[in-house]
């Protein structure tokens, strides 16, 4: 399993399962220039030995099989080849993986929930998860991350022909946590994949969702909500790789930032290869800046190698609360803090309402309210 080279001038031109095939990043590389490497605790340079504990609790739907398997299980690594050094380090360092399987033509009666809880951020831990939906199966999977940890992992979603998978990944770590995760989906013919990434907690969190299409007719929707407090670095790097005809993708990530040194990074890469005629894609990122002292880096990239597309576009916008909106609400007797809360709630709520699991949706809404309360007390 050596180095793979892709004939494209993108940030994703190579992949390998071997750590040595990737140079140690210095921060000058395009794919690492926004990430504060000194805060990764050695996940990027091989010094983070796997002595940490991240416990896993599983609550599976009765129709779903969940297994703990060793590194030699043939189902691991089928859908994803690591694209950077941290991902390759996670691949070579995990000792036990979790495999979730939804049988052919099975509709899961309730969500399957994988809860990871960190015990100590002072030592590193590594993980691997593979979710397999056999043809025409339907399921919802929740990935919950809490506690204190220094954690790197890879997650594979293998969505079979005609299958439907919804994934909700909640990063609600303690303030001292570092988490670097790659989440890759491979879609079969006429498969549908919906992803919700909600990132609220942690010192540094870098999540990289990606999608590849194996057959025509695939449909992917990637949504994200994040709230960045002072000192936090929350980074989302997306890749949608259209390599077959007549597939669709939609990306919509929204974040809010408050307090000094809050830093949000969003990178959205969409590739439409020469053979991917009939592609329909659009990506959007919006950021709402609530206080001074924050920083937003938002970079949408669209690489089109064919003239035969159904639609392709991208947009990015970052700005402060609209004074006119606040004035309108205050003129009707609504206090400033309540008006501010209403605007933020409406901005993020459009995506939160898409989360189909009631329990998770309510927890996210409560967490956003708590963030706004904290901001109001700090002023």
PDB file of N, CA and C in Angstrom, residues 22-23 36 71 74 76 81 122 151 155 157 166 248 256 276 278 314 317 328 340 345 351 367:
ATOM      1  N   UNK A  22       4.506  10.936   3.947  1.00  0.00           N
ATOM      2  CA  UNK A  22       4.153  12.343   4.129  1.00  0.00           C
ATOM      3  C   UNK A  22       5.238  13.026   4.953  1.00  0.00           C
ATOM      4  N   UNK A  23       5.690  14.157   4.486  1.00  0.00           N
ATOM      5  CA  UNK A  23       6.668  14.929   5.250  1.00  0.00           C
ATOM      6  C   UNK A  23       6.010  15.542   6.483  1.00  0.00           C
ATOM      7  N   UNK A  36      -2.578  25.832  13.823  1.00  0.00           N
ATOM      8  CA  UNK A  36      -1.458  26.073  14.748  1.00  0.00           C
ATOM      9  C   UNK A  36      -0.824  24.746  15.170  1.00  0.00           C
ATOM     10  N   UNK A  71      -6.868  -4.972  13.373  1.00  0.00           N
ATOM     11  CA  UNK A  71      -6.360  -4.221  12.224  1.00  0.00           C
ATOM     12  C   UNK A  71      -6.414  -5.024  10.929  1.00  0.00           C
ATOM     13  N   UNK A  74     -10.614  -7.215   6.751  1.00  0.00           N
ATOM     14  CA  UNK A  74     -10.561  -6.804   5.344  1.00  0.00           C
ATOM     15  C   UNK A  74     -11.488  -5.639   5.025  1.00  0.00           C
ATOM     16  N   UNK A  76     -11.679  -2.851   6.627  1.00  0.00           N
ATOM     17  CA  UNK A  76     -11.071  -1.572   6.999  1.00  0.00           C
ATOM     18  C   UNK A  76     -10.216  -1.035   5.857  1.00  0.00           C
ATOM     19  N   UNK A  81      -8.182   6.270   1.641  1.00  0.00           N
ATOM     20  CA  UNK A  81      -6.727   6.262   1.771  1.00  0.00           C
ATOM     21  C   UNK A  81      -6.320   7.565   2.440  1.00  0.00           C
ATOM     22  N   UNK A 122      -3.762  14.480  28.327  1.00  0.00           N
ATOM     23  CA  UNK A 122      -2.309  14.494  28.428  1.00  0.00           C
ATOM     24  C   UNK A 122      -1.607  13.458  27.589  1.00  0.00           C
ATOM     25  N   UNK A 151      -6.832  13.281  20.371  1.00  0.00           N
ATOM     26  CA  UNK A 151      -7.409  12.168  19.628  1.00  0.00           C
ATOM     27  C   UNK A 151      -7.339  12.421  18.130  1.00  0.00           C
ATOM     28  N   UNK A 155     -12.808   7.937   9.867  1.00  0.00           N
ATOM     29  CA  UNK A 155     -14.146   7.350   9.803  1.00  0.00           C
ATOM     30  C   UNK A 155     -14.496   7.129   8.340  1.00  0.00           C
ATOM     31  N   UNK A 157     -17.409   5.838   5.584  1.00  0.00           N
ATOM     32  CA  UNK A 157     -18.816   5.548   5.330  1.00  0.00           C
ATOM     33  C   UNK A 157     -18.917   4.914   3.941  1.00  0.00           C
ATOM     34  N   UNK A 166     -27.663   8.883   6.988  1.00  0.00           N
ATOM     35  CA  UNK A 166     -27.574  10.201   7.616  1.00  0.00           C
ATOM     36  C   UNK A 166     -26.619  10.097   8.796  1.00  0.00           C
ATOM     37  N   UNK A 248     -24.738  14.704  -7.542  1.00  0.00           N
ATOM     38  CA  UNK A 248     -25.121  15.988  -6.957  1.00  0.00           C
ATOM     39  C   UNK A 248     -24.456  16.163  -5.601  1.00  0.00           C
ATOM     40  N   UNK A 256     -20.501  30.917  14.185  1.00  0.00           N
ATOM     41  CA  UNK A 256     -20.511  32.174  14.932  1.00  0.00           C
ATOM     42  C   UNK A 256     -19.266  32.218  15.805  1.00  0.00           C
ATOM     43  N   UNK A 276     -16.874  13.596 -15.243  1.00  0.00           N
ATOM     44  CA  UNK A 276     -18.040  13.809 -14.375  1.00  0.00           C
ATOM     45  C   UNK A 276     -19.040  14.760 -15.026  1.00  0.00           C
ATOM     46  N   UNK A 278     -22.565  16.306 -16.208  1.00  0.00           N
ATOM     47  CA  UNK A 278     -23.866  16.356 -15.561  1.00  0.00           C
ATOM     48  C   UNK A 278     -23.821  16.600 -14.070  1.00  0.00           C
ATOM     49  N   UNK A 314     -20.130  28.485  -5.839  1.00  0.00           N
ATOM     50  CA  UNK A 314     -19.732  28.539  -4.440  1.00  0.00           C
ATOM     51  C   UNK A 314     -19.832  29.972  -3.956  1.00  0.00           C
ATOM     52  N   UNK A 317     -19.219  34.206   2.918  1.00  0.00           N
ATOM     53  CA  UNK A 317     -19.484  35.530   3.473  1.00  0.00           C
ATOM     54  C   UNK A 317     -19.228  35.507   4.969  1.00  0.00           C
ATOM     55  N   UNK A 328     -33.996  47.272  14.304  1.00  0.00           N
ATOM     56  CA  UNK A 328     -35.405  46.947  14.057  1.00  0.00           C
ATOM     57  C   UNK A 328     -36.018  46.249  15.268  1.00  0.00           C
ATOM     58  N   UNK A 340     -29.870  40.221  19.913  1.00  0.00           N
ATOM     59  CA  UNK A 340     -28.666  39.526  19.440  1.00  0.00           C
ATOM     60  C   UNK A 340     -28.891  38.019  19.407  1.00  0.00           C
ATOM     61  N   UNK A 345     -29.703  32.902  16.694  1.00  0.00           N
ATOM     62  CA  UNK A 345     -30.543  31.702  16.695  1.00  0.00           C
ATOM     63  C   UNK A 345     -31.137  31.458  15.308  1.00  0.00           C
ATOM     64  N   UNK A 351     -29.916  25.480   9.952  1.00  0.00           N
ATOM     65  CA  UNK A 351     -29.223  24.206   9.786  1.00  0.00           C
ATOM     66  C   UNK A 351     -29.504  23.260  10.946  1.00  0.00           C
ATOM     67  N   UNK A 367     -26.917  24.045  23.676  1.00  0.00           N
ATOM     68  CA  UNK A 367     -25.501  24.436  23.721  1.00  0.00           C
ATOM     69  C   UNK A 367     -25.290  25.816  23.109  1.00  0.00           C
TER      70      UNK A 367
END
